[in-house]
JSON list of N, CA, C and O in Angstrom, two decimals:
[
{"chain": "A", "resi": 1, "resn": "MET", "atom": "N", "xyz": [68.83, -118.29, 54.60]},
{"chain": "A", "resi": 1, "resn": "MET", "atom": "CA", "xyz": [69.18, -119.17, 53.49]},
{"chain": "A", "resi": 1, "resn": "MET", "atom": "C", "xyz": [70.66, -119.51, 53.59]},
{"chain": "A", "resi": 1, "resn": "MET", "atom": "O", "xyz": [71.50, -118.65, 53.80]},
{"chain": "A", "resi": 2, "resn": "ASP", "atom": "N", "xyz": [70.98, -120.77, 53.44]},
{"chain": "A", "resi": 2, "resn": "ASP", "atom": "CA", "xyz": [72.35, -121.25, 53.53]},
{"chain": "A", "resi": 2, "resn": "ASP", "atom": "C", "xyz": [73.02, -121.10, 52.17]},
{"chain": "A", "resi": 2, "resn": "ASP", "atom": "O", "xyz": [72.56, -121.65, 51.18]},
{"chain": "A", "resi": 3, "resn": "SER", "atom": "N", "xyz": [74.13, -120.36, 52.14]},
{"chain": "A", "resi": 3, "resn": "SER", "atom": "CA", "xyz": [74.82, -120.13, 50.87]},
{"chain": "A", "resi": 3, "resn": "SER", "atom": "C", "xyz": [76.07, -121.00, 50.73]},
{"chain": "A", "resi": 3, "resn": "SER", "atom": "O", "xyz": [76.83, -120.83, 49.80]},
{"chain": "A", "resi": 4, "resn": "VAL", "atom": "N", "xyz": [76.29, -121.92, 51.67]},
{"chain": "A", "resi": 4, "resn": "VAL", "atom": "CA", "xyz": [77.46, -122.78, 51.62]},
{"chain": "A", "resi": 4, "resn": "VAL", "atom": "C", "xyz": [77.12, -124.02, 50.79]},
{"chain": "A", "resi": 4, "resn": "VAL", "atom": "O", "xyz": [76.16, -124.73, 51.10]},
{"chain": "A", "resi": 5, "resn": "PRO", "atom": "N", "xyz": [77.88, -124.25, 49.72]},
{"chain": "A", "resi": 5, "resn": "PRO", "atom": "CA", "xyz": [77.58, -125.43, 48.91]},
{"chain": "A", "resi": 5, "resn": "PRO", "atom": "C", "xyz": [77.97, -126.70, 49.67]},
{"chain": "A", "resi": 5, "resn": "PRO", "atom": "O", "xyz": [78.97, -126.75, 50.36]},
{"chain": "A", "resi": 6, "resn": "HIS", "atom": "N", "xyz": [77.15, -127.71, 49.55]},
{"chain": "A", "resi": 6, "resn": "HIS", "atom": "CA", "xyz": [77.43, -129.00, 50.15]},
{"chain": "A", "resi": 6, "resn": "HIS", "atom": "C", "xyz": [77.60, -130.00, 49.02]},
{"chain": "A", "resi": 6, "resn": "HIS", "atom": "O", "xyz": [76.71, -130.18, 48.20]},
{"chain": "A", "resi": 7, "resn": "ILE", "atom": "N", "xyz": [78.76, -130.65, 48.99]},
{"chain": "A", "resi": 7, "resn": "ILE", "atom": "CA", "xyz": [79.07, -131.60, 47.94]},
{"chain": "A", "resi": 7, "resn": "ILE", "atom": "C", "xyz": [79.13, -132.99, 48.55]},
{"chain": "A", "resi": 7, "resn": "ILE", "atom": "O", "xyz": [79.87, -133.22, 49.50]},
{"chain": "A", "resi": 8, "resn": "HIS", "atom": "N", "xyz": [78.34, -133.90, 48.02]},
{"chain": "A", "resi": 8, "resn": "HIS", "atom": "CA", "xyz": [78.34, -135.28, 48.47]},
{"chain": "A", "resi": 8, "resn": "HIS", "atom": "C", "xyz": [79.28, -136.06, 47.56]},
{"chain": "A", "resi": 8, "resn": "HIS", "atom": "O", "xyz": [78.99, -136.29, 46.38]},
{"chain": "A", "resi": 9, "resn": "LEU", "atom": "N", "xyz": [80.44, -136.43, 48.10]},
{"chain": "A", "resi": 9, "resn": "LEU", "atom": "CA", "xyz": [81.46, -137.06, 47.28]},
{"chain": "A", "resi": 9, "resn": "LEU", "atom": "C", "xyz": [81.02, -138.40, 46.71]},
{"chain": "A", "resi": 9, "resn": "LEU", "atom": "O", "xyz": [81.54, -138.83, 45.68]},
{"chain": "A", "resi": 10, "resn": "ASP", "atom": "N", "xyz": [80.07, -139.06, 47.36]},
{"chain": "A", "resi": 10, "resn": "ASP", "atom": "CA", "xyz": [79.61, -140.33, 46.82]},
{"chain": "A", "resi": 10, "resn": "ASP", "atom": "C", "xyz": [78.74, -140.15, 45.58]},
{"chain": "A", "resi": 10, "resn": "ASP", "atom": "O", "xyz": [78.42, -141.11, 44.89]},
{"chain": "A", "resi": 11, "resn": "GLU", "atom": "N", "xyz": [78.39, -138.90, 45.26]},
{"chain": "A", "resi": 11, "resn": "GLU", "atom": "CA", "xyz": [77.56, -138.63, 44.10]},
{"chain": "A", "resi": 11, "resn": "GLU", "atom": "C", "xyz": [78.35, -138.12, 42.89]},
{"chain": "A", "resi": 11, "resn": "GLU", "atom": "O", "xyz": [77.78, -137.84, 41.85]},
{"chain": "A", "resi": 12, "resn": "ILE", "atom": "N", "xyz": [79.68, -137.98, 43.05]},
{"chain": "A", "resi": 12, "resn": "ILE", "atom": "CA", "xyz": [80.51, -137.52, 41.93]},
{"chain": "A", "resi": 12, "resn": "ILE", "atom": "C", "xyz": [81.58, -138.57, 41.63]},
{"chain": "A", "resi": 12, "resn": "ILE", "atom": "O", "xyz": [81.91, -139.39, 42.47]},
{"chain": "A", "resi": 13, "resn": "SER", "atom": "N", "xyz": [82.10, -138.51, 40.42]},
{"chain": "A", "resi": 13, "resn": "SER", "atom": "CA", "xyz": [83.08, -139.50, 40.00]},
{"chain": "A", "resi": 13, "resn": "SER", "atom": "C", "xyz": [84.41, -139.28, 40.73]},
{"chain": "A", "resi": 13, "resn": "SER", "atom": "O", "xyz": [84.70, -138.18, 41.21]},
{"chain": "A", "resi": 14, "resn": "PRO", "atom": "N", "xyz": [85.23, -140.33, 40.83]},
{"chain": "A", "resi": 14, "resn": "PRO", "atom": "CA", "xyz": [86.54, -140.18, 41.47]},
{"chain": "A", "resi": 14, "resn": "PRO", "atom": "C", "xyz": [87.40, -139.12, 40.79]},
{"chain": "A", "resi": 14, "resn": "PRO", "atom": "O", "xyz": [88.13, -138.39, 41.46]},
{"chain": "A", "resi": 15, "resn": "GLU", "atom": "N", "xyz": [87.29, -139.01, 39.47]},
{"chain": "A", "resi": 15, "resn": "GLU", "atom": "CA", "xyz": [88.08, -138.01, 38.74]},
{"chain": "A", "resi": 15, "resn": "GLU", "atom": "C", "xyz": [87.64, -136.61, 39.14]},
{"chain": "A", "resi": 15, "resn": "GLU", "atom": "O", "xyz": [88.47, -135.72, 39.33]},
{"chain": "A", "resi": 16, "resn": "THR", "atom": "N", "xyz": [86.35, -136.40, 39.27]},
{"chain": "A", "resi": 16, "resn": "THR", "atom": "CA", "xyz": [85.84, -135.09, 39.67]},
{"chain": "A", "resi": 16, "resn": "THR", "atom": "C", "xyz": [86.23, -134.78, 41.10]},
{"chain": "A", "resi": 16, "resn": "THR", "atom": "O", "xyz": [86.60, -133.64, 41.42]},
{"chain": "A", "resi": 17, "resn": "ALA", "atom": "N", "xyz": [86.21, -135.77, 41.98]},
{"chain": "A", "resi": 17, "resn": "ALA", "atom": "CA", "xyz": [86.62, -135.58, 43.37]},
{"chain": "A", "resi": 17, "resn": "ALA", "atom": "C", "xyz": [88.09, -135.16, 43.44]},
{"chain": "A", "resi": 17, "resn": "ALA", "atom": "O", "xyz": [88.45, -134.27, 44.22]},
{"chain": "A", "resi": 18, "resn": "LYS", "atom": "N", "xyz": [88.93, -135.79, 42.62]},
{"chain": "A", "resi": 18, "resn": "LYS", "atom": "CA", "xyz": [90.35, -135.44, 42.60]},
{"chain": "A", "resi": 18, "resn": "LYS", "atom": "C", "xyz": [90.54, -134.01, 42.09]},
{"chain": "A", "resi": 18, "resn": "LYS", "atom": "O", "xyz": [91.35, -133.25, 42.62]},
{"chain": "A", "resi": 19, "resn": "MET", "atom": "N", "xyz": [89.79, -133.64, 41.06]},
{"chain": "A", "resi": 19, "resn": "MET", "atom": "CA", "xyz": [89.89, -132.29, 40.51]},
{"chain": "A", "resi": 19, "resn": "MET", "atom": "C", "xyz": [89.44, -131.26, 41.55]},
{"chain": "A", "resi": 19, "resn": "MET", "atom": "O", "xyz": [90.07, -130.21, 41.72]},
{"chain": "A", "resi": 20, "resn": "LEU", "atom": "N", "xyz": [88.37, -131.56, 42.27]},
{"chain": "A", "resi": 20, "resn": "LEU", "atom": "CA", "xyz": [87.89, -130.68, 43.32]},
{"chain": "A", "resi": 20, "resn": "LEU", "atom": "C", "xyz": [88.94, -130.54, 44.43]},
{"chain": "A", "resi": 20, "resn": "LEU", "atom": "O", "xyz": [89.20, -129.44, 44.91]},
{"chain": "A", "resi": 21, "resn": "ALA", "atom": "N", "xyz": [89.55, -131.64, 44.82]},
{"chain": "A", "resi": 21, "resn": "ALA", "atom": "CA", "xyz": [90.59, -131.60, 45.86]},
{"chain": "A", "resi": 21, "resn": "ALA", "atom": "C", "xyz": [91.78, -130.75, 45.42]},
{"chain": "A", "resi": 21, "resn": "ALA", "atom": "O", "xyz": [92.31, -129.96, 46.21]},
{"chain": "A", "resi": 22, "resn": "ARG", "atom": "N", "xyz": [92.19, -130.89, 44.17]},
{"chain": "A", "resi": 22, "resn": "ARG", "atom": "CA", "xyz": [93.30, -130.07, 43.66]},
{"chain": "A", "resi": 22, "resn": "ARG", "atom": "C", "xyz": [92.94, -128.59, 43.68]},
{"chain": "A", "resi": 22, "resn": "ARG", "atom": "O", "xyz": [93.76, -127.74, 44.03]},
{"chain": "A", "resi": 23, "resn": "GLY", "atom": "N", "xyz": [91.72, -128.27, 43.30]},
{"chain": "A", "resi": 23, "resn": "GLY", "atom": "CA", "xyz": [91.27, -126.88, 43.30]},
{"chain": "A", "resi": 23, "resn": "GLY", "atom": "C", "xyz": [91.24, -126.30, 44.70]},
{"chain": "A", "resi": 23, "resn": "GLY", "atom": "O", "xyz": [91.65, -125.15, 44.93]},
{"chain": "A", "resi": 24, "resn": "CYS", "atom": "N", "xyz": [90.76, -127.09, 45.66]},
{"chain": "A", "resi": 24, "resn": "CYS", "atom": "CA", "xyz": [90.73, -126.63, 47.06]},
{"chain": "A", "resi": 24, "resn": "CYS", "atom": "C", "xyz": [92.14, -126.41, 47.59]},
{"chain": "A", "resi": 24, "resn": "CYS", "atom": "O", "xyz": [92.41, -125.42, 48.27]},
{"chain": "A", "resi": 25, "resn": "LYS", "atom": "N", "xyz": [93.04, -127.32, 47.26]},
{"chain": "A", "resi": 25, "resn": "LYS", "atom": "CA", "xyz": [94.42, -127.18, 47.70]},
{"chain": "A", "resi": 25, "resn": "LYS", "atom": "C", "xyz": [95.05, -125.92, 47.11]},
{"chain": "A", "resi": 25, "resn": "LYS", "atom": "O", "xyz": [95.73, -125.16, 47.80]},
{"chain": "A", "resi": 26, "resn": "GLN", "atom": "N", "xyz": [94.80, -125.68, 45.83]},
{"chain": "A", "resi": 26, "resn": "GLN", "atom": "CA", "xyz": [95.37, -124.50, 45.18]},
{"chain": "A", "resi": 26, "resn": "GLN", "atom": "C", "xyz": [94.82, -123.22, 45.79]},
{"chain": "A", "resi": 26, "resn": "GLN", "atom": "O", "xyz": [95.56, -122.27, 46.02]},
{"chain": "A", "resi": 27, "resn": "LEU", "atom": "N", "xyz": [93.53, -123.19, 46.08]},
{"chain": "A", "resi": 27, "resn": "LEU", "atom": "CA", "xyz": [92.93, -122.03, 46.73]},
{"chain": "A", "resi": 27, "resn": "LEU", "atom": "C", "xyz": [93.58, -121.79, 48.09]},
{"chain": "A", "resi": 27, "resn": "LEU", "atom": "O", "xyz": [93.95, -120.67, 48.43]},
{"chain": "A", "resi": 28, "resn": "TYR", "atom": "N", "xyz": [93.75, -122.85, 48.87]},
{"chain": "A", "resi": 28, "resn": "TYR", "atom": "CA", "xyz": [94.39, -122.75, 50.18]},
{"chain": "A", "resi": 28, "resn": "TYR", "atom": "C", "xyz": [95.81, -122.18, 50.04]},
{"chain": "A", "resi": 28, "resn": "TYR", "atom": "O", "xyz": [96.19, -121.26, 50.75]},
{"chain": "A", "resi": 29, "resn": "LEU", "atom": "N", "xyz": [96.57, -122.72, 49.11]},
{"chain": "A", "resi": 29, "resn": "LEU", "atom": "CA", "xyz": [97.95, -122.24, 48.92]},
{"chain": "A", "resi": 29, "resn": "LEU", "atom": "C", "xyz": [97.98, -120.79, 48.47]},
{"chain": "A", "resi": 29, "resn": "LEU", "atom": "O", "xyz": [98.85, -120.01, 48.90]},
{"chain": "A", "resi": 30, "resn": "ASN", "atom": "N", "xyz": [97.04, -120.38, 47.63]},
{"chain": "A", "resi": 30, "resn": "ASN", "atom": "CA", "xyz": [96.96, -118.99, 47.20]},
{"chain": "A", "resi": 30, "resn": "ASN", "atom": "C", "xyz": [96.65, -118.06, 48.37]},
{"chain": "A", "resi": 30, "resn": "ASN", "atom": "O", "xyz": [97.23, -116.98, 48.48]},
{"chain": "A", "resi": 31, "resn": "ILE", "atom": "N", "xyz": [95.75, -118.48, 49.24]},
{"chain": "A", "resi": 31, "resn": "ILE", "atom": "CA", "xyz": [95.41, -117.65, 50.39]},
{"chain": "A", "resi": 31, "resn": "ILE", "atom": "C", "xyz": [96.59, -117.56, 51.34]},
{"chain": "A", "resi": 31, "resn": "ILE", "atom": "O", "xyz": [96.92, -116.47, 51.84]},
{"chain": "A", "resi": 32, "resn": "ILE", "atom": "N", "xyz": [97.25, -118.67, 51.61]},
{"chain": "A", "resi": 32, "resn": "ILE", "atom": "CA", "xyz": [98.41, -118.67, 52.51]},
{"chain": "A", "resi": 32, "resn": "ILE", "atom": "C", "xyz": [99.52, -117.77, 51.96]},
{"chain": "A", "resi": 32, "resn": "ILE", "atom": "O", "xyz": [100.23, -117.13, 52.73]},
{"chain": "A", "resi": 33, "resn": "ALA", "atom": "N", "xyz": [99.65, -117.69, 50.64]},
{"chain": "A", "resi": 33, "resn": "ALA", "atom": "CA", "xyz": [100.69, -116.88, 50.03]},
{"chain": "A", "resi": 33, "resn": "ALA", "atom": "C", "xyz": [100.40, -115.38, 50.12]},
{"chain": "A", "resi": 33, "resn": "ALA", "atom": "O", "xyz": [101.30, -114.56, 49.95]},
{"chain": "A", "resi": 34, "resn": "MET", "atom": "N", "xyz": [99.16, -115.02, 50.43]},
{"chain": "A", "resi": 34, "resn": "MET", "atom": "CA", "xyz": [98.79, -113.61, 50.54]},
{"chain": "A", "resi": 34, "resn": "MET", "atom": "C", "xyz": [99.42, -113.01, 51.79]},
{"chain": "A", "resi": 34, "resn": "MET", "atom": "O", "xyz": [99.68, -113.72, 52.76]},
{"chain": "A", "resi": 35, "resn": "PRO", "atom": "N", "xyz": [99.63, -111.68, 51.79]},
{"chain": "A", "resi": 35, "resn": "PRO", "atom": "CA", "xyz": [100.07, -111.05, 53.03]},
{"chain": "A", "resi": 35, "resn": "PRO", "atom": "C", "xyz": [99.01, -111.30, 54.12]},
{"chain": "A", "resi": 35, "resn": "PRO", "atom": "O", "xyz": [97.82, -111.12, 53.88]},
{"chain": "A", "resi": 36, "resn": "ASN", "atom": "N", "xyz": [99.45, -111.75, 55.27]},
{"chain": "A", "resi": 36, "resn": "ASN", "atom": "CA", "xyz": [98.55, -112.08, 56.39]},
{"chain": "A", "resi": 36, "resn": "ASN", "atom": "C", "xyz": [97.56, -113.19, 56.04]},
{"chain": "A", "resi": 36, "resn": "ASN", "atom": "O", "xyz": [96.51, -113.29, 56.67]},
{"chain": "A", "resi": 37, "resn": "GLY", "atom": "N", "xyz": [97.88, -114.00, 55.06]},
{"chain": "A", "resi": 37, "resn": "GLY", "atom": "CA", "xyz": [96.97, -115.06, 54.62]},
{"chain": "A", "resi": 37, "resn": "GLY", "atom": "C", "xyz": [96.61, -116.03, 55.72]},
{"chain": "A", "resi": 37, "resn": "GLY", "atom": "O", "xyz": [95.45, -116.41, 55.89]},
{"chain": "A", "resi": 38, "resn": "ARG", "atom": "N", "xyz": [97.61, -116.45, 56.48]},
{"chain": "A", "resi": 38, "resn": "ARG", "atom": "CA", "xyz": [97.33, -117.41, 57.56]},
{"chain": "A", "resi": 38, "resn": "ARG", "atom": "C", "xyz": [96.44, -116.77, 58.62]},
{"chain": "A", "resi": 38, "resn": "ARG", "atom": "O", "xyz": [95.51, -117.41, 59.12]},
{"chain": "A", "resi": 39, "resn": "ALA", "atom": "N", "xyz": [96.67, -115.50, 58.94]},
{"chain": "A", "resi": 39, "resn": "ALA", "atom": "CA", "xyz": [95.84, -114.81, 59.93]},
{"chain": "A", "resi": 39, "resn": "ALA", "atom": "C", "xyz": [94.40, -114.68, 59.42]},
{"chain": "A", "resi": 39, "resn": "ALA", "atom": "O", "xyz": [93.45, -114.83, 60.19]},
{"chain": "A", "resi": 40, "resn": "ILE", "atom": "N", "xyz": [94.24, -114.43, 58.13]},
{"chain": "A", "resi": 40, "resn": "ILE", "atom": "CA", "xyz": [92.90, -114.34, 57.54]},
{"chain": "A", "resi": 40, "resn": "ILE", "atom": "C", "xyz": [92.18, -115.68, 57.67]},
{"chain": "A", "resi": 40, "resn": "ILE", "atom": "O", "xyz": [91.02, -115.74, 58.09]},
{"chain": "A", "resi": 41, "resn": "LEU", "atom": "N", "xyz": [92.87, -116.76, 57.32]},
{"chain": "A", "resi": 41, "resn": "LEU", "atom": "CA", "xyz": [92.26, -118.08, 57.43]},
{"chain": "A", "resi": 41, "resn": "LEU", "atom": "C", "xyz": [91.92, -118.41, 58.87]},
{"chain": "A", "resi": 41, "resn": "LEU", "atom": "O", "xyz": [90.85, -118.95, 59.16]},
{"chain": "A", "resi": 42, "resn": "ASP", "atom": "N", "xyz": [92.83, -118.11, 59.80]},
{"chain": "A", "resi": 42, "resn": "ASP", "atom": "CA", "xyz": [92.58, -118.39, 61.21]},
{"chain": "A", "resi": 42, "resn": "ASP", "atom": "C", "xyz": [91.36, -117.62, 61.71]},
{"chain": "A", "resi": 42, "resn": "ASP", "atom": "O", "xyz": [90.52, -118.18, 62.43]},
{"chain": "A", "resi": 43, "resn": "ALA", "atom": "N", "xyz": [91.24, -116.36, 61.32]},
{"chain": "A", "resi": 43, "resn": "ALA", "atom": "CA", "xyz": [90.10, -115.55, 61.75]},
{"chain": "A", "resi": 43, "resn": "ALA", "atom": "C", "xyz": [88.80, -116.09, 61.16]},
{"chain": "A", "resi": 43, "resn": "ALA", "atom": "O", "xyz": [87.77, -116.17, 61.86]},
{"chain": "A", "resi": 44, "resn": "GLU", "atom": "N", "xyz": [88.83, -116.49, 59.90]},
{"chain": "A", "resi": 44, "resn": "GLU", "atom": "CA", "xyz": [87.63, -117.04, 59.28]},
{"chain": "A", "resi": 44, "resn": "GLU", "atom": "C", "xyz": [87.25, -118.38, 59.91]},
{"chain": "A", "resi": 44, "resn": "GLU", "atom": "O", "xyz": [86.07, -118.67, 60.10]},
{"chain": "A", "resi": 45, "resn": "TRP", "atom": "N", "xyz": [88.24, -119.19, 60.25]},
{"chain": "A", "resi": 45, "resn": "TRP", "atom": "CA", "xyz": [87.97, -120.47, 60.89]},
{"chain": "A", "resi": 45, "resn": "TRP", "atom": "C", "xyz": [87.33, -120.25, 62.26]},
{"chain": "A", "resi": 45, "resn": "TRP", "atom": "O", "xyz": [86.36, -120.92, 62.61]},
{"chain": "A", "resi": 46, "resn": "GLU", "atom": "N", "xyz": [87.86, -119.31, 63.03]},
{"chain": "A", "resi": 46, "resn": "GLU", "atom": "CA", "xyz": [87.29, -119.00, 64.34]},
{"chain": "A", "resi": 46, "resn": "GLU", "atom": "C", "xyz": [85.86, -118.49, 64.21]},
{"chain": "A", "resi": 46, "resn": "GLU", "atom": "O", "xyz": [84.98, -118.90, 64.97]},
{"chain": "A", "resi": 47, "resn": "ALA", "atom": "N", "xyz": [85.61, -117.62, 63.24]},
{"chain": "A", "resi": 47, "resn": "ALA", "atom": "CA", "xyz": [84.25, -117.11, 63.02]},
{"chain": "A", "resi": 47, "resn": "ALA", "atom": "C", "xyz": [83.32, -118.25, 62.64]},
{"chain": "A", "resi": 47, "resn": "ALA", "atom": "O", "xyz": [82.18, -118.31, 63.11]},
{"chain": "A", "resi": 48, "resn": "TYR", "atom": "N", "xyz": [83.77, -119.17, 61.83]},
{"chain": "A", "resi": 48, "resn": "TYR", "atom": "CA", "xyz": [82.97, -120.33, 61.44]},
{"chain": "A", "resi": 48, "resn": "TYR", "atom": "C", "xyz": [82.64, -121.18, 62.65]},
{"chain": "A", "resi": 48, "resn": "TYR", "atom": "O", "xyz": [81.50, -121.62, 62.83]},
{"chain": "A", "resi": 49, "resn": "GLN", "atom": "N", "xyz": [83.64, -121.41, 63.51]},
{"chain": "A", "resi": 49, "resn": "GLN", "atom": "CA", "xyz": [83.41, -122.21, 64.70]},
{"chain": "A", "resi": 49, "resn": "GLN", "atom": "C", "xyz": [82.38, -121.55, 65.62]},
{"chain": "A", "resi": 49, "resn": "GLN", "atom": "O", "xyz": [81.53, -122.23, 66.20]},
{"chain": "A", "resi": 50, "resn": "GLN", "atom": "N", "xyz": [82.44, -120.23, 65.75]},
{"chain": "A", "resi": 50, "resn": "GLN", "atom": "CA", "xyz": [81.47, -119.51, 66.58]},
{"chain": "A", "resi": 50, "resn": "GLN", "atom": "C", "xyz": [80.07, -119.63, 66.00]},
{"chain": "A", "resi": 50, "resn": "GLN", "atom": "O", "xyz": [79.10, -119.82, 66.74]},
{"chain": "A", "resi": 51, "resn": "ARG", "atom": "N", "xyz": [79.94, -119.50, 64.68]},
{"chain": "A", "resi": 51, "resn": "ARG", "atom": "CA", "xyz": [78.63, -119.64, 64.04]},
{"chain": "A", "resi": 51, "resn": "ARG", "atom": "C", "xyz": [78.09, -121.06, 64.26]},
{"chain": "A", "resi": 51, "resn": "ARG", "atom": "O", "xyz": [76.91, -121.25, 64.53]},
{"chain": "A", "resi": 52, "resn": "LYS", "atom": "N", "xyz": [78.98, -122.03, 64.14]},
{"chain": "A", "resi": 52, "resn": "LYS", "atom": "CA", "xyz": [78.57, -123.42, 64.30]},
{"chain": "A", "resi": 52, "resn": "LYS", "atom": "C", "xyz": [78.09, -123.67, 65.73]},
{"chain": "A", "resi": 52, "resn": "LYS", "atom": "O", "xyz": [77.07, -124.35, 65.93]},
{"chain": "A", "resi": 53, "resn": "LYS", "atom": "N", "xyz": [78.77, -123.10, 66.71]},
{"chain": "A", "resi": 53, "resn": "LYS", "atom": "CA", "xyz": [78.35, -123.24, 68.11]},
{"chain": "A", "resi": 53, "resn": "LYS", "atom": "C", "xyz": [76.97, -122.61, 68.30]},
{"chain": "A", "resi": 53, "resn": "LYS", "atom": "O", "xyz": [76.13, -123.15, 69.01]},
{"chain": "A", "resi": 54, "resn": "GLY", "atom": "N", "xyz": [76.73, -121.47, 67.68]},
{"chain": "A", "resi": 54, "resn": "GLY", "atom": "CA", "xyz": [75.44, -120.81, 67.78]},
{"chain": "A", "resi": 54, "resn": "GLY", "atom": "C", "xyz": [74.33, -121.62, 67.17]},
{"chain": "A", "resi": 54, "resn": "GLY", "atom": "O", "xyz": [73.21, -121.65, 67.69]},
{"chain": "A", "resi": 55, "resn": "GLU", "atom": "N", "xyz": [74.59, -122.30, 66.08]},
{"chain": "A", "resi": 55, "resn": "GLU", "atom": "CA", "xyz": [73.58, -123.13, 65.42]},
{"chain": "A", "resi": 55, "resn": "GLU", "atom": "C", "xyz": [73.24, -124.34, 66.27]},
{"chain": "A", "resi": 55, "resn": "GLU", "atom": "O", "xyz": [72.11, -124.80, 66.28]},
{"chain": "A", "resi": 56, "resn": "ASN", "atom": "N", "xyz": [74.21, -124.87, 67.00]},
{"chain": "A", "resi": 56, "resn": "ASN", "atom": "CA", "xyz": [73.99, -126.06, 67.81]},
{"chain": "A", "resi": 56, "resn": "ASN", "atom": "C", "xyz": [73.17, -125.77, 69.05]},
{"chain": "A", "resi": 56, "resn": "ASN", "atom": "O", "xyz": [72.61, -126.68, 69.65]},
{"chain": "A", "resi": 57, "resn": "LYS", "atom": "N", "xyz": [73.08, -124.51, 69.46]},
{"chain": "A", "resi": 57, "resn": "LYS", "atom": "CA", "xyz": [72.32, -124.15, 70.65]},
{"chain": "A", "resi": 57, "resn": "LYS", "atom": "C", "xyz": [70.83, -124.14, 70.39]},
{"chain": "A", "resi": 57, "resn": "LYS", "atom": "O", "xyz": [70.04, -124.20, 71.30]},
{"chain": "A", "resi": 58, "resn": "THR", "atom": "N", "xyz": [70.42, -124.02, 69.13]},
{"chain": "A", "resi": 58, "resn": "THR", "atom": "CA", "xyz": [68.99, -123.95, 68.80]},
{"chain": "A", "resi": 58, "resn": "THR", "atom": "C", "xyz": [68.37, -125.31, 68.68]},
{"chain": "A", "resi": 58, "resn": "THR", "atom": "O", "xyz": [68.93, -126.31, 68.57]}
]
């Protein structure tokens, strides 16, 4: 089961899209401000890329 939410921006209002973008930016900045935040994000990004490569092989 896929637990990643998928948001179709064409289905939400421009105001909601802007609010979502601000929330994502704030989350990113909060993570970067954490000790080793950038390393955590880099590791998660690499893990995501590996999972994505595995899904494309099937």
